[in-house]
Short mmCIF file of C-alpha atoms in Angstrom, two decimals:
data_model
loop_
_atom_site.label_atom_id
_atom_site.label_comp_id
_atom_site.label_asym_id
_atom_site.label_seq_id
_atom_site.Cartn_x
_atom_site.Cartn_y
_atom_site.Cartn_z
CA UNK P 1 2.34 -8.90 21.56
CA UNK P 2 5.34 -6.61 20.62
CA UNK P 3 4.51 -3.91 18.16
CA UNK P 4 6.22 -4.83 14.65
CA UNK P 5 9.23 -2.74 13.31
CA UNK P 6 7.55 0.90 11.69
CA UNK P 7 6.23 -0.60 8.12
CA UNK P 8 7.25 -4.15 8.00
CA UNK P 9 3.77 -5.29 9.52
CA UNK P 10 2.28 -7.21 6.11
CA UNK P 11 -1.11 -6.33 7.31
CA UNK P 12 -3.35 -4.61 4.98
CA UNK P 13 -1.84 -1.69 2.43
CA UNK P 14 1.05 -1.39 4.69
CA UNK P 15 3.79 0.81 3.74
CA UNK P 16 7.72 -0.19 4.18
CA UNK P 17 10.94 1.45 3.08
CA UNK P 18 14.05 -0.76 1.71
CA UNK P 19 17.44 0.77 1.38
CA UNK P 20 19.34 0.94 -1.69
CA UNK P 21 22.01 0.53 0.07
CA UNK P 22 25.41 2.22 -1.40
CA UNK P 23 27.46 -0.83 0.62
CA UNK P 24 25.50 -3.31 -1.32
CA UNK P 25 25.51 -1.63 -4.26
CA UNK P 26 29.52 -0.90 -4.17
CA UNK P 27 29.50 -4.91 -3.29
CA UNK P 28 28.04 -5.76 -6.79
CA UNK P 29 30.49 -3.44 -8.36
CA UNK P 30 33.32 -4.84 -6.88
CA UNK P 31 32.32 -8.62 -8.26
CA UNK P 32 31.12 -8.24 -11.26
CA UNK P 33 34.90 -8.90 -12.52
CA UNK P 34 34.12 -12.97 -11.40
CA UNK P 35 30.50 -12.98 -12.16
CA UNK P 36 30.00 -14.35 -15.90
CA UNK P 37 27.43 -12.40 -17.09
CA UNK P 38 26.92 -14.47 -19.95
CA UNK P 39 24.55 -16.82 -17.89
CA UNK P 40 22.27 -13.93 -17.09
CA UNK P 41 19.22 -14.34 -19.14
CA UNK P 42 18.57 -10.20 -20.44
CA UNK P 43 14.78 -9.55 -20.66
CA UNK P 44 12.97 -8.34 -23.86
CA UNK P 45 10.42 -5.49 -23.90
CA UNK P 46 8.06 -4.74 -26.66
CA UNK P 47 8.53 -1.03 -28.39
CA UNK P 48 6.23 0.06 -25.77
CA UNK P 49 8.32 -0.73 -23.27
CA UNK P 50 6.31 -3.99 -21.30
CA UNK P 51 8.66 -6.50 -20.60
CA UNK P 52 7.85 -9.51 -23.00
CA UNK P 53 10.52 -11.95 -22.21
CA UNK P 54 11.65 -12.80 -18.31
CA UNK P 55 15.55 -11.76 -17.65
CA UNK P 56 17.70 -10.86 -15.22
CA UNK P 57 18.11 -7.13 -13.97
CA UNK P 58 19.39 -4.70 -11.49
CA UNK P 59 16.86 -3.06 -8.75
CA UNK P 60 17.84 0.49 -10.25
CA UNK P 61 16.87 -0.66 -13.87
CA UNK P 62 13.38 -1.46 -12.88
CA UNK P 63 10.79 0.57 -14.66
CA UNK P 64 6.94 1.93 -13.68
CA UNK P 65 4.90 -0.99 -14.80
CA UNK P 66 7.46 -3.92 -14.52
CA UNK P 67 6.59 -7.42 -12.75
CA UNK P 68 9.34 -9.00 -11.02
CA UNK P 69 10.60 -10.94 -8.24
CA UNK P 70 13.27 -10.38 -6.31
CA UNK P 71 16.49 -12.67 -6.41
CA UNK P 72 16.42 -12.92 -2.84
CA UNK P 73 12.36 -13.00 -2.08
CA UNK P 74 10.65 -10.98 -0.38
CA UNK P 75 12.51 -9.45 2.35
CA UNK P 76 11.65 -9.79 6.10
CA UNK P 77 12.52 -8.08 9.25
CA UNK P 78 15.83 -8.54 9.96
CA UNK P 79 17.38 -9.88 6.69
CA UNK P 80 19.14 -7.95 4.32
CA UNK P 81 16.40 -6.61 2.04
CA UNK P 82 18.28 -6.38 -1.33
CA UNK P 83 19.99 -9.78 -1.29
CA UNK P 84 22.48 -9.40 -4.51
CA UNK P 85 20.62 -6.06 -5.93
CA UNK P 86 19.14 -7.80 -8.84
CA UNK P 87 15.67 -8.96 -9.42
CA UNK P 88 14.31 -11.15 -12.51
CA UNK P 89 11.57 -9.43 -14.64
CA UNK P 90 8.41 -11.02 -15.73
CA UNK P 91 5.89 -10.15 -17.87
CA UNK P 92 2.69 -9.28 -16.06
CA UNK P 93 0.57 -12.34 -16.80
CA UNK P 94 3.25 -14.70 -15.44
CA UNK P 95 3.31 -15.84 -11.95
CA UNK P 96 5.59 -12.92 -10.07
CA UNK P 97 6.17 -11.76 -6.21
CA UNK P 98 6.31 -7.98 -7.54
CA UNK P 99 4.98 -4.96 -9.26
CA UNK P 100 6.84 -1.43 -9.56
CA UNK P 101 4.32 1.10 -9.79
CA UNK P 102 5.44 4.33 -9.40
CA UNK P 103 8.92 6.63 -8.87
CA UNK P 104 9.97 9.84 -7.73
CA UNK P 105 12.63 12.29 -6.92
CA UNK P 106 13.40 13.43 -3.39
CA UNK P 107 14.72 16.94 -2.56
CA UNK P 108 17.95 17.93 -2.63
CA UNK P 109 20.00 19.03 0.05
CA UNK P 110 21.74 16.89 3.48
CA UNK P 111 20.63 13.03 3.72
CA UNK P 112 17.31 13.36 5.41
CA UNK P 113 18.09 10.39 7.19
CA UNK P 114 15.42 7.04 7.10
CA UNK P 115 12.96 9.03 9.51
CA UNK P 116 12.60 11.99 6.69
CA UNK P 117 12.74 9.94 3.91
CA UNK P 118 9.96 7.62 5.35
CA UNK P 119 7.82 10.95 6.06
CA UNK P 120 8.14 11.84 2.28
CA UNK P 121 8.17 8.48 1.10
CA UNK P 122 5.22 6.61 2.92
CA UNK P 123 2.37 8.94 2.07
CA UNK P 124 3.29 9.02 -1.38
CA UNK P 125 3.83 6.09 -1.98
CA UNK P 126 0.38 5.47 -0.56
CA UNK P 127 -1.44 7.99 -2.73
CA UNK P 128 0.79 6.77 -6.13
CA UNK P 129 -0.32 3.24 -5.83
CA UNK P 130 -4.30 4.61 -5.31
CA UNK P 131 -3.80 6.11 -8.47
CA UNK P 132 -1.77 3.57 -10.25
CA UNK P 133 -4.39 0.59 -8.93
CA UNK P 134 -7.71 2.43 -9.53
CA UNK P 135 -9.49 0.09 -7.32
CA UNK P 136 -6.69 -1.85 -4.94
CA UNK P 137 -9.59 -3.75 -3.42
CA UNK P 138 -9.80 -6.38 -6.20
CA UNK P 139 -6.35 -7.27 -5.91
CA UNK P 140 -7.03 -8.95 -2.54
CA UNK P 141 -4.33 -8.25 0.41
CA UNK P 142 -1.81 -6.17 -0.50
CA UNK P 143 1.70 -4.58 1.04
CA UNK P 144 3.71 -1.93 -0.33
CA UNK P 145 7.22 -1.23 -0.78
CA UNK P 146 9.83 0.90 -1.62
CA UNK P 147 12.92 1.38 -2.33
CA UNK P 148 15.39 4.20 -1.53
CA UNK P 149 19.30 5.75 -1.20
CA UNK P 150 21.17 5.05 1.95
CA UNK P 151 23.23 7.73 3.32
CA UNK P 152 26.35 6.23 1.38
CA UNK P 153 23.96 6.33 -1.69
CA UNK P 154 23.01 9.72 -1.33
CA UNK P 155 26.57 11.09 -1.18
CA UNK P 156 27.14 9.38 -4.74
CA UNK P 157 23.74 11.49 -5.83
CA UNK P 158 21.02 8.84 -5.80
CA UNK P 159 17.63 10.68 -4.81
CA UNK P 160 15.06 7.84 -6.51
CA UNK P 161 12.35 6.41 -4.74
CA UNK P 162 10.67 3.37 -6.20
CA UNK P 163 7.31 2.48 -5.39
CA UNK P 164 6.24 -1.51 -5.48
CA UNK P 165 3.67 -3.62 -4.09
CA UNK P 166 4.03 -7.43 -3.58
CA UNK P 167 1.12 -9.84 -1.70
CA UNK P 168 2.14 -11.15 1.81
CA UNK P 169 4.05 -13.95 2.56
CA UNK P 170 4.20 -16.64 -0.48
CA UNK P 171 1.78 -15.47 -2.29
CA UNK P 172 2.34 -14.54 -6.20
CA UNK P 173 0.49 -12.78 -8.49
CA UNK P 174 -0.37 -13.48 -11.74
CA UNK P 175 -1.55 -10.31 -13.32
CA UNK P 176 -1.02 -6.43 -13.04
CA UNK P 177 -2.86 -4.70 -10.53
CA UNK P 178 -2.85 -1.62 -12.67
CA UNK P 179 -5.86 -0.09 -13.41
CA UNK P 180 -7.27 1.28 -16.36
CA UNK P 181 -9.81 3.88 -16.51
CA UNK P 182 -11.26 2.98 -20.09
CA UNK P 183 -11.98 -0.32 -19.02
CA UNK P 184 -14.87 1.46 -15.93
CA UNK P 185 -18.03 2.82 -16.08
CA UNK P 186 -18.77 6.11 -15.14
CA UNK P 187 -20.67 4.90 -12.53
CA UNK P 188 -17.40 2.59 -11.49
CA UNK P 189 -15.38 5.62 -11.43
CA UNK P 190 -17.22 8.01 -9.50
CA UNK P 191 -17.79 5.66 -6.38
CA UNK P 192 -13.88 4.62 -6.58
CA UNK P 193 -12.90 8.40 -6.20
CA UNK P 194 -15.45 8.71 -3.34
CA UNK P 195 -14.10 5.74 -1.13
CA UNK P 196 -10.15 6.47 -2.31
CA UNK P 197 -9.76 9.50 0.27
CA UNK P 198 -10.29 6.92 3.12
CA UNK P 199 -8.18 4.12 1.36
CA UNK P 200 -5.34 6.54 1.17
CA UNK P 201 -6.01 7.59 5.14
CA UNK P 202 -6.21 4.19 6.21
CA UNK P 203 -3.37 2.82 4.10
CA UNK P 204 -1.19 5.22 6.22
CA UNK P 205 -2.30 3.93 9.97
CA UNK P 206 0.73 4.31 12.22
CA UNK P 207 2.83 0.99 12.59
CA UNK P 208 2.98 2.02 16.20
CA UNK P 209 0.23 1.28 18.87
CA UNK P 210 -1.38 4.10 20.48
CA UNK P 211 0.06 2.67 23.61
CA UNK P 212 3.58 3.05 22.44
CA UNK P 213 3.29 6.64 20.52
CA UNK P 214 -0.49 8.53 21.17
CA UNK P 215 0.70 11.34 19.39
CA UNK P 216 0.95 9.63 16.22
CA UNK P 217 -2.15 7.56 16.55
CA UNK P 218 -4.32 10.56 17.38
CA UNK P 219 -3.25 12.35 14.39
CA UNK P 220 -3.90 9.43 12.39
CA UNK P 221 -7.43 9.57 13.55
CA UNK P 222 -7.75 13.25 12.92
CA UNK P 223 -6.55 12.78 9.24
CA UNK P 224 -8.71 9.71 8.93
CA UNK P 225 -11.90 12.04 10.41
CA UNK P 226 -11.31 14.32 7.77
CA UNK P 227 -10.80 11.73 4.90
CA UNK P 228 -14.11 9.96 6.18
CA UNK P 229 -15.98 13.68 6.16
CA UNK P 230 -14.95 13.65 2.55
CA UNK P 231 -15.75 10.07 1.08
CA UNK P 232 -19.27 11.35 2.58
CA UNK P 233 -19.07 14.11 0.82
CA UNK P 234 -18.26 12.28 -2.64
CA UNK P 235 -20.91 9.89 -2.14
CA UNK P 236 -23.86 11.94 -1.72
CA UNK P 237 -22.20 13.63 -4.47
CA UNK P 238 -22.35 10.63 -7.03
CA UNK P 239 -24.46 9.57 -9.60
CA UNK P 240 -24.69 5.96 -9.07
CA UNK P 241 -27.62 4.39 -11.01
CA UNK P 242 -29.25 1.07 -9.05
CA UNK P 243 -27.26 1.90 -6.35
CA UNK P 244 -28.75 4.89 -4.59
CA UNK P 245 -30.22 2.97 -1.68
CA UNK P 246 -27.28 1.05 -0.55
CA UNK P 247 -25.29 4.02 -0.96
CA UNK P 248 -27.84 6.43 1.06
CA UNK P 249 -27.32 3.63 4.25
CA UNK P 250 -23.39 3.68 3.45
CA UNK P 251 -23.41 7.38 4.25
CA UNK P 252 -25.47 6.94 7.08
CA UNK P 253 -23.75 4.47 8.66
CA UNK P 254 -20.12 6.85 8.14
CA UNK P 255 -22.16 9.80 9.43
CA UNK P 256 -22.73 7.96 12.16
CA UNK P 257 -19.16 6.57 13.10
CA UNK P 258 -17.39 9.92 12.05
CA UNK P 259 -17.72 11.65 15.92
CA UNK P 260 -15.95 8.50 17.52
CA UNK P 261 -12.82 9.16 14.75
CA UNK P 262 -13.33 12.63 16.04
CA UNK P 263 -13.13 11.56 19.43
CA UNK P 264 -10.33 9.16 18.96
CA UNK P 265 -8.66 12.24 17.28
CA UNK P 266 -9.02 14.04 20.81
CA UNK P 267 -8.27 10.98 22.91
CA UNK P 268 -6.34 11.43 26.38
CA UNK P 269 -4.67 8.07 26.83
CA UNK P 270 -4.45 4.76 24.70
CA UNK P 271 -7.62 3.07 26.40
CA UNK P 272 -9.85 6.12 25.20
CA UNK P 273 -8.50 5.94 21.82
CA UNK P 274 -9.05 2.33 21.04
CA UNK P 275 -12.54 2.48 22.75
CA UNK P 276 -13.50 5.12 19.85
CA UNK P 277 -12.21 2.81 17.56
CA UNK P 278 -14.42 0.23 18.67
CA UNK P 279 -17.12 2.66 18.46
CA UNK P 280 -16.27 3.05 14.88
CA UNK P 281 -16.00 0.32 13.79
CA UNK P 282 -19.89 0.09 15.01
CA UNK P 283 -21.09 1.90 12.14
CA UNK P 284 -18.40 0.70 9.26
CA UNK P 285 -20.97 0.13 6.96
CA UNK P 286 -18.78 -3.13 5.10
CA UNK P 287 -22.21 -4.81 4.41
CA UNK P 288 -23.54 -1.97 2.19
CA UNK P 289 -19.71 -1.25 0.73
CA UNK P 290 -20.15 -4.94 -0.80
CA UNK P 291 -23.62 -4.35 -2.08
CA UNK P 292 -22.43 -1.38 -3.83
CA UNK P 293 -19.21 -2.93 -5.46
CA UNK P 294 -21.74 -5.71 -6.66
CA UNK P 295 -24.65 -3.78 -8.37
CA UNK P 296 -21.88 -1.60 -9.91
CA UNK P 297 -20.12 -5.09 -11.09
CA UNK P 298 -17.03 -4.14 -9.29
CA UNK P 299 -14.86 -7.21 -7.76
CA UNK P 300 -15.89 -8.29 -4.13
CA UNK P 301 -13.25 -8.56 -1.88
CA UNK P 302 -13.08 -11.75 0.03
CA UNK P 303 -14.12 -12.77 3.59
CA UNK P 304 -10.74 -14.74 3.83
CA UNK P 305 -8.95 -13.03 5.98
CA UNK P 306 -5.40 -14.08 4.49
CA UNK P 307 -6.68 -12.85 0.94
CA UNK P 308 -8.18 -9.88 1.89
CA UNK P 309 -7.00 -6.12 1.56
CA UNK P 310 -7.80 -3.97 4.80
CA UNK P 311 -11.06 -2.58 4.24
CA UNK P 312 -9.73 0.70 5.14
CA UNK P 313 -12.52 2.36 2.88
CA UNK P 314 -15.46 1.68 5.61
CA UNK P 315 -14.25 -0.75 8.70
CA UNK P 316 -11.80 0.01 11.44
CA UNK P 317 -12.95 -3.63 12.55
CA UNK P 318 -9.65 -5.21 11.85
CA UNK P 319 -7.38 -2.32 13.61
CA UNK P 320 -9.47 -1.77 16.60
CA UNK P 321 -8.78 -5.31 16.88
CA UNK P 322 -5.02 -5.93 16.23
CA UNK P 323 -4.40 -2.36 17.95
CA UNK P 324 -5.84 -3.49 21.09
CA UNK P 325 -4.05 -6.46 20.59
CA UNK P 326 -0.14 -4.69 20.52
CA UNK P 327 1.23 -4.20 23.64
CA UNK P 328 4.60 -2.71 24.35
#
């Protein structure tokens, strides 16, 4: 199986850039002398800002917080991924493809080009939504987005990144997957910050096999060892009442598995590396992760597989098994 285009594999908390692309951009300039605007439905917001009233809108008016769907779906590999550069706003509790969640300014300076941007953006992007979604495990499966300047928009002094996530293929959602802290127990809280350090690792796996780029895989495990040796660390660390047992074999079971991400981080070839990851995902601890989330009356994620988000947090069950799978 050919390895998917870096980002656009809808697998999981996957990561994947979209140009704002000047060209396009320009392109809706230049016709908005024959579009009639009149027909465009504007949205309402309340005074705090949440849109209350479904309208029409361009990509770079979209705040942190806003539901939409783009006017052209979802895009896919190899279709333009803006269609027009407008999207419709929703409110939150309507069905919706979309959810912006976060933005930020890159550096100034020369266009980094896609590569740079993606090495700023991706990461980020992955650590923002963590924070923005609390607990991205009870939204089911998940893929980010963003959106960014093209070279031709960052000669006209565009440096914006915008952060969304959308659900895989048709799928809509119907609420916002933003979290809220006052709405958790302490309890809640405490194991969500222990498990987010590997949600953030394992949100970031390389789009690449390890047989078509080692280098990046390997480093992927090393960051993933040391994001494992943490969520350890955080566990034994928490206070979480009814829970202590489940949580004590958790641990065990990631002390157990965290020399093979270790290993994999040392690997010499692709067959070594993916043969640690098996070994991993020996010890990935999902059936006391689900125990936990259920004494501390936190949402289960479900067994489907085309509903679930990648258990990142404890099982590398699911990429040991598409990695080996991706062949160049």
């Amino acid at each position: 199986m050919a390895d998917p285009p870096t980002g656009q594999r809808g697998t999981g908390l996957a990561i994947a850039g979209l140009s704002v692309s000047g060209a396009v951009l320009l392109l809706a300039a230049v016709v908005i002398p024959v579009i009639d605007f009149r027909i465009w439905t504007l949205p309402a917001r309340s005074d705090s800002g949440d849109v209350t009233r479904p309208g029409q809108a361009t990509i770079q008016s979209i705040r942190t917080g806003d539901c939409f769907t783009p006017r052209g779906g979802l895009p896919e590999p190899g279709t333009p991924p803006l269609g027009d550069g407008s999207v419709q706003l929703i409110p939150c509790d309507k069905p919706h493809r979309a959810e912006a969640y976060a933005s930020f300014t890159l550096t100034e300076g020369d266009f980094p080009g896609l590569d740079g941007i993606a090495a700023t953006a991706r990461p980020q992007c992955a650590r923002l939504f963590m924070d923005y979604a609390l607990d991205p495990m009870a939204f089911g499966r998940l893929q980010t987005y963003y959106f960014h300047p093209d070279e031709q928009g960052w000669a006209t002094g565009r440096r914006t990144v915008v952060c969304w996530v959308a659900r895989p293929g048709d799928a809509e959602l119907d609420v916002s997957v933003r979290g809220n802290a006052s709405e958790l127990g302490a309890a809640q809280l405490e194991f969500l910050a222990a498990v987010k350090p590997l949600n953030t690792a394992g949100a970031l796996r390389p789009a690449k096999s390890p047989r078509q780029d080692l280098a990046h895989a390997t480093a992927w495990a090393g960051r993933m060892a040391q994001a494992q040796a943490e969520t350890i660390r955080l566990l034994e660390e928490a206070d979480l009442p009814n829970a202590e047992a489940p949580t004590g074999r958790l641990v065990a079971e990631l002390e157990a598995g965290l020399p093979f991400w270790q290993q994999a981080a040392e690997a010499p070839d692709a067959d070594a590396f993916l043969s640690h990851l098996r070994s991993v995902d020996q010890h990935n601890g999902e059936q006391h992760l689900r125990r936990i989330r259920g004494l501390l009356d936190l949402p289960l994620p479900t067994s489907e597989p085309a509903q679930a988000l990648e258990r990142t947090a404890v099982s590398a069950a699911d990429r040991a098994r598409r990695v080996g799978r991706e062949r160049s």
